[in-house]
PDB file of N, CA and C in Angstrom:
ATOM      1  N   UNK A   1     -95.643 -23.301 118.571  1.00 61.00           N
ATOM      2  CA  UNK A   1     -95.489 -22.338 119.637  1.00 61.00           C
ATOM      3  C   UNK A   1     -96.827 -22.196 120.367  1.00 61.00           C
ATOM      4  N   UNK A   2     -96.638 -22.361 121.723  1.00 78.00           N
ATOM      5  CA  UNK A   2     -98.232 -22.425 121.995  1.00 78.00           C
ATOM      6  C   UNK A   2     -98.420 -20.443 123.034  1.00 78.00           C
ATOM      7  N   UNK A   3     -97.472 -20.038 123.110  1.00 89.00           N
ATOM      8  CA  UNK A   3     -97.885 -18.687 123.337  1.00 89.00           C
ATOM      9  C   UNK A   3     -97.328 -17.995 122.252  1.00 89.00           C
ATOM     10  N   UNK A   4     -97.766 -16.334 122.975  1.00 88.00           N
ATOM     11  CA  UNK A   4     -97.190 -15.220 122.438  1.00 88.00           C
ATOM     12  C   UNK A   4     -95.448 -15.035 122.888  1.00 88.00           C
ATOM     13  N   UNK A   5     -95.152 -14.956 123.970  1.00 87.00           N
ATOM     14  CA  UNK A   5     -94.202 -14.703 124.799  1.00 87.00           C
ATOM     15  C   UNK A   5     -93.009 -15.959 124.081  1.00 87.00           C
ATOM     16  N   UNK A   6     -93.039 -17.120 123.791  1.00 90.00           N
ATOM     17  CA  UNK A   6     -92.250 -18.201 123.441  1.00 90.00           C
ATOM     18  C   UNK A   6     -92.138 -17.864 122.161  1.00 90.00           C
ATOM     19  N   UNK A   7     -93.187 -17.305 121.267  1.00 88.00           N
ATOM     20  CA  UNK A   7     -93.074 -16.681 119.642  1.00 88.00           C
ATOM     21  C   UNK A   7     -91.754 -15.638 120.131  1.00 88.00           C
ATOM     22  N   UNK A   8     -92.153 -15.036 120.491  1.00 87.00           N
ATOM     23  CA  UNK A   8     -91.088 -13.518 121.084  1.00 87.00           C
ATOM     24  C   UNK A   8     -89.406 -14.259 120.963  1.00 87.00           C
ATOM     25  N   UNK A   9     -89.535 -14.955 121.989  1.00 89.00           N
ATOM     26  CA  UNK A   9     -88.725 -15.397 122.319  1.00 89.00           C
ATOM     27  C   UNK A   9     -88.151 -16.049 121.387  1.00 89.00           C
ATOM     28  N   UNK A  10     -88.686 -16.915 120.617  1.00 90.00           N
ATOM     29  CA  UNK A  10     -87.992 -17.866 119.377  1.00 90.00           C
ATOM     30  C   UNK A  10     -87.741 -16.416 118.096  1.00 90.00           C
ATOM     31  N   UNK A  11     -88.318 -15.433 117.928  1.00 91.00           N
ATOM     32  CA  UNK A  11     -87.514 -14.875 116.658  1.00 91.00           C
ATOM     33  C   UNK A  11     -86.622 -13.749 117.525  1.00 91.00           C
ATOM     34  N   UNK A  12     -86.759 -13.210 118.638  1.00 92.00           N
ATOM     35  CA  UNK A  12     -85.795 -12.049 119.314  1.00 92.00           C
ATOM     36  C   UNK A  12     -84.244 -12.509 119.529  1.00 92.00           C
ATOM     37  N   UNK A  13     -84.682 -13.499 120.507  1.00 92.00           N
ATOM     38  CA  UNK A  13     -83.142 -13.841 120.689  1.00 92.00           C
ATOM     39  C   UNK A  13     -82.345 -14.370 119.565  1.00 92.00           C
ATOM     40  N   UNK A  14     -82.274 -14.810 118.729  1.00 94.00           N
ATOM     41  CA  UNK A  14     -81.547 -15.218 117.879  1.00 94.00           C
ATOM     42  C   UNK A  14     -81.111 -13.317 116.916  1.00 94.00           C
ATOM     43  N   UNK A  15     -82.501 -12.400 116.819  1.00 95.00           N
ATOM     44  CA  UNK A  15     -82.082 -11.258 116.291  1.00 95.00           C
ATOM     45  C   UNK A  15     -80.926 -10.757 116.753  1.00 95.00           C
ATOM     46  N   UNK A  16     -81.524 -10.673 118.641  1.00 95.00           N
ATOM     47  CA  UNK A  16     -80.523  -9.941 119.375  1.00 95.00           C
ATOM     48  C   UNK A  16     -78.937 -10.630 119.252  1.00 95.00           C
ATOM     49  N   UNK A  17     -78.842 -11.649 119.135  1.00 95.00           N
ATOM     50  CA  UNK A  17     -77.641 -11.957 119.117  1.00 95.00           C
ATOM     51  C   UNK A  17     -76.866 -11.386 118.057  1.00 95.00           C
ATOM     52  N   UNK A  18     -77.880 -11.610 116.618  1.00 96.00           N
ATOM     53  CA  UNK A  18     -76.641 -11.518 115.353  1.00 96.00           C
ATOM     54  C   UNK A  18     -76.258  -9.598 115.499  1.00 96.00           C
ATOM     55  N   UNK A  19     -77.476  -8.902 115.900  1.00 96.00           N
ATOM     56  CA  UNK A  19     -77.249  -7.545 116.063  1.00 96.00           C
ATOM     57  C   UNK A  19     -76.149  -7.034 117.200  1.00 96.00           C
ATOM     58  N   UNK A  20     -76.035  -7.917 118.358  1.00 97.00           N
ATOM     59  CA  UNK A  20     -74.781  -7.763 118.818  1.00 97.00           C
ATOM     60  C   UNK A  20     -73.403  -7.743 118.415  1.00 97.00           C
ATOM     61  N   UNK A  21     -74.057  -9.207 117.416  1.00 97.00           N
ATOM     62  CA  UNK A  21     -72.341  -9.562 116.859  1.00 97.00           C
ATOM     63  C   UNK A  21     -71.844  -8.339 115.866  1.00 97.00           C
ATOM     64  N   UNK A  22     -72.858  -8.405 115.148  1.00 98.00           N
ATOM     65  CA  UNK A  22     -72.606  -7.117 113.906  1.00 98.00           C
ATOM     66  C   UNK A  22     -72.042  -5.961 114.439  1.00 98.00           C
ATOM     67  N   UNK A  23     -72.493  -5.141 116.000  1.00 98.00           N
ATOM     68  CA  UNK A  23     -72.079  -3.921 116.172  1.00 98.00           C
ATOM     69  C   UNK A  23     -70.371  -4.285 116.758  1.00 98.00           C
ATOM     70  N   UNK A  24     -70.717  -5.403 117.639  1.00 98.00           N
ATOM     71  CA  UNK A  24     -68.734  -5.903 117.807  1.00 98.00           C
ATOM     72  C   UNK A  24     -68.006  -5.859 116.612  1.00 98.00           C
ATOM     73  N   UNK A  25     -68.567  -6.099 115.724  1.00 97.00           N
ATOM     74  CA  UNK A  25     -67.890  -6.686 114.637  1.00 97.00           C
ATOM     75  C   UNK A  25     -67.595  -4.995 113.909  1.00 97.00           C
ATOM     76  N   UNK A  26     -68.656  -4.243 113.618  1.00 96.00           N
ATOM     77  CA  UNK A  26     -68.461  -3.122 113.076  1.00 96.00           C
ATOM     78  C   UNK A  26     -67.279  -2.137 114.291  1.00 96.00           C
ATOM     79  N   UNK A  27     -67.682  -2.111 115.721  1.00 97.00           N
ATOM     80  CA  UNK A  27     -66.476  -1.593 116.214  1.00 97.00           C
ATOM     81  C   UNK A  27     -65.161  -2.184 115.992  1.00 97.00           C
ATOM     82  N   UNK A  28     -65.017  -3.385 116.448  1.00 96.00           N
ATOM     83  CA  UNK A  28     -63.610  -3.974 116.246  1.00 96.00           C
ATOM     84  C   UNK A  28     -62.959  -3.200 114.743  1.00 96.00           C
ATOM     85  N   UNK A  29     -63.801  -3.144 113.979  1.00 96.00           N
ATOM     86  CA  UNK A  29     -63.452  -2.891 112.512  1.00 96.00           C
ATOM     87  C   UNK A  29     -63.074  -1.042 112.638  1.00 96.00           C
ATOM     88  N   UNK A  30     -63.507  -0.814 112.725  1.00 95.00           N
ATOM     89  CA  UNK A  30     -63.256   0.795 112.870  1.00 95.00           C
ATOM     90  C   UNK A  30     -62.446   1.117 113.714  1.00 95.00           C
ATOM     91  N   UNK A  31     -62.011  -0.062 115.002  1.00 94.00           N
ATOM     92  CA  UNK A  31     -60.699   0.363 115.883  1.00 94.00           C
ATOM     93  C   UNK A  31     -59.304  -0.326 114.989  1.00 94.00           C
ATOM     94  N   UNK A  32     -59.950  -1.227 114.264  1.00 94.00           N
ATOM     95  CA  UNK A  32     -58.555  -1.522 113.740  1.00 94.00           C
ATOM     96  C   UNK A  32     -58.231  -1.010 112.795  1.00 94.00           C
ATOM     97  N   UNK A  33     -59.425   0.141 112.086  1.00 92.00           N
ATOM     98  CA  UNK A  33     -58.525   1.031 110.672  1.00 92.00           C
ATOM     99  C   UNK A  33     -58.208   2.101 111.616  1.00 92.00           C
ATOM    100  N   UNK A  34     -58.506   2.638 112.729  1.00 92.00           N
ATOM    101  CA  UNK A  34     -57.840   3.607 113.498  1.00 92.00           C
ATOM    102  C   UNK A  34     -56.646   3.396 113.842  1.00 92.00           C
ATOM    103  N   UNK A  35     -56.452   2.314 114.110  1.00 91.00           N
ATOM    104  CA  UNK A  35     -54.569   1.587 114.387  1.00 91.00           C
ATOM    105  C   UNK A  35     -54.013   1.729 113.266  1.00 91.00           C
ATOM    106  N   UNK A  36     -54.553   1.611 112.269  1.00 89.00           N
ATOM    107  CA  UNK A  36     -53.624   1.242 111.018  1.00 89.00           C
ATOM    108  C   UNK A  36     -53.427   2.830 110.561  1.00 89.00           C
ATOM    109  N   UNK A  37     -54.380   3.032 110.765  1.00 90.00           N
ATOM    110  CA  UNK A  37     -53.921   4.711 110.290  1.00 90.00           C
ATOM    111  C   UNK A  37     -52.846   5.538 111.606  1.00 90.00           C
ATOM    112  N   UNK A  38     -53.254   4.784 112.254  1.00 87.00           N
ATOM    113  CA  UNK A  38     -51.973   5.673 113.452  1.00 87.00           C
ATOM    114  C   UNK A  38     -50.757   5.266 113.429  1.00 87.00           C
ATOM    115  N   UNK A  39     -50.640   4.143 112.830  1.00 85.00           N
ATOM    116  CA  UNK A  39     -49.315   2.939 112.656  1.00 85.00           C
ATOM    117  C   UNK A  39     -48.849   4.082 111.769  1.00 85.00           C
ATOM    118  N   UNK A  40     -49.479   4.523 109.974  1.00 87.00           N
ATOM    119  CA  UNK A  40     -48.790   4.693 109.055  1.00 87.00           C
ATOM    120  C   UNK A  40     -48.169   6.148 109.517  1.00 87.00           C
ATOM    121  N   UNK A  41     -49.180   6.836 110.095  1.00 88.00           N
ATOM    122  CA  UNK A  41     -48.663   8.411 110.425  1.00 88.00           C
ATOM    123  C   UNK A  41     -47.871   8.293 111.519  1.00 88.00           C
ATOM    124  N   UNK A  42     -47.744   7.712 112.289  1.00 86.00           N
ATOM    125  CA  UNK A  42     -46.299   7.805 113.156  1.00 86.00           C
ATOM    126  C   UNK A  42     -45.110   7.200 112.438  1.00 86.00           C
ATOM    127  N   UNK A  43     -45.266   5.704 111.169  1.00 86.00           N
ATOM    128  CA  UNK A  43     -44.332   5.707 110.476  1.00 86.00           C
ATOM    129  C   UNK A  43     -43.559   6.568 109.540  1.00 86.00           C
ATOM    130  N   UNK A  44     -44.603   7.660 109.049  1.00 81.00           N
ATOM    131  CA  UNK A  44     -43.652   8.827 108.161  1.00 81.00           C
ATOM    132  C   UNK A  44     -43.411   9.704 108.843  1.00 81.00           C
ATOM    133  N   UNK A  45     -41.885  10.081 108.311  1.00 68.00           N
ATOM    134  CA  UNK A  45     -40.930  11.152 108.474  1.00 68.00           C
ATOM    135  C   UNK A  45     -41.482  12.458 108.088  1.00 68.00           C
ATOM    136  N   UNK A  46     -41.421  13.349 108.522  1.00 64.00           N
ATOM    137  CA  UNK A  46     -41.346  14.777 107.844  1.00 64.00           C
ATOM    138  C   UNK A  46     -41.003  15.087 107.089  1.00 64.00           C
ATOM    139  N   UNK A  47     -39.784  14.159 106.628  1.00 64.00           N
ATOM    140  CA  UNK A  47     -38.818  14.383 105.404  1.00 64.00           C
ATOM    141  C   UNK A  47     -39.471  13.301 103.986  1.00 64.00           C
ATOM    142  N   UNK A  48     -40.357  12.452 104.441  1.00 59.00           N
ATOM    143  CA  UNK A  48     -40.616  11.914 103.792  1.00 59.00           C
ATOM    144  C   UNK A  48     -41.767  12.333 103.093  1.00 59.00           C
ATOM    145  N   UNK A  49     -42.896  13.361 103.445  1.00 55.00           N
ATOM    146  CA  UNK A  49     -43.818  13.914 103.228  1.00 55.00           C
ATOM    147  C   UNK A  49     -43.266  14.399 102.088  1.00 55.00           C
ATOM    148  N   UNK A  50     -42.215  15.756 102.505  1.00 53.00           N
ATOM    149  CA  UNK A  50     -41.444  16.590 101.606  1.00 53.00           C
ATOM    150  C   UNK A  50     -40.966  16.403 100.232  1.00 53.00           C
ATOM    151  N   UNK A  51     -40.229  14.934 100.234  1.00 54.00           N
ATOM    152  CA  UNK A  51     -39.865  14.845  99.361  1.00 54.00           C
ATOM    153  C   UNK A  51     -40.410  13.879  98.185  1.00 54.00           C
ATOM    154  N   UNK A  52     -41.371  13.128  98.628  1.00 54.00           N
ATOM    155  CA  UNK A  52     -42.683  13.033  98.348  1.00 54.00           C
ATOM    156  C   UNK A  52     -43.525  13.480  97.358  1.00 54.00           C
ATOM    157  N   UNK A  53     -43.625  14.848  98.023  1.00 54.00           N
ATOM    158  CA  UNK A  53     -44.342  15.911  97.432  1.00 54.00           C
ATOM    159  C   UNK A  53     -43.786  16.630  96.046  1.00 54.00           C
ATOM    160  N   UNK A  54     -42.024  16.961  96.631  1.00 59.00           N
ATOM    161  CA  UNK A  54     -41.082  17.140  95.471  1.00 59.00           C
ATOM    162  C   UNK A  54     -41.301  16.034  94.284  1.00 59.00           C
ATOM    163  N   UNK A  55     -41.123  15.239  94.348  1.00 57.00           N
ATOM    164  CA  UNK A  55     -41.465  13.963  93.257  1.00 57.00           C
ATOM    165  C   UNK A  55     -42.188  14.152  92.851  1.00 57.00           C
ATOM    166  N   UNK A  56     -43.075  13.958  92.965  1.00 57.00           N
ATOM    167  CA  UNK A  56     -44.835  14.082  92.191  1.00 57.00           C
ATOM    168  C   UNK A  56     -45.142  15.597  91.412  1.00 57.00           C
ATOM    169  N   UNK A  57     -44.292  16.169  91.572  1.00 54.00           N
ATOM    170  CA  UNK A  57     -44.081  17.693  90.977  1.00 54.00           C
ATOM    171  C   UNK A  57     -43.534  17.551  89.742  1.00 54.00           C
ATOM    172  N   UNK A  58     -42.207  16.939  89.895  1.00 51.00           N
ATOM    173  CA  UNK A  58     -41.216  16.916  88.431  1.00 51.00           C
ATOM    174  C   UNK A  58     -41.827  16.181  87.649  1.00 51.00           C
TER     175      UNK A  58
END
């Protein structure tokens, strides 16, 4: 490396990239347990809570 600025350059960009990918990667991930959790609670019934609950009692 014959400067400062090309040093920079050879360890940053490669940082900046993987730190991009990681925060895509960590959102994507947290929007898709938000789906999955909205999937399951619009899949149960009211009635299904209930009786549910009854079960695990007896």
């Amino acid at each position: 490396m014959d400067s400062l600025a090309e040093l920079i350059d050879a360890i940053l960009l490669p940082l900046i990239f993987v730190g991009l990918g990681l925060l895509l990667f960590g959102i994507g991930r947290h929007l898709h347990l938000l789906d999955l959790n909205l999937v399951r609670q619009l899949g149960m019934n009211p009635d299904d809570s209930d009786e549910s609950a009854q079960g695990d009692s007896e």
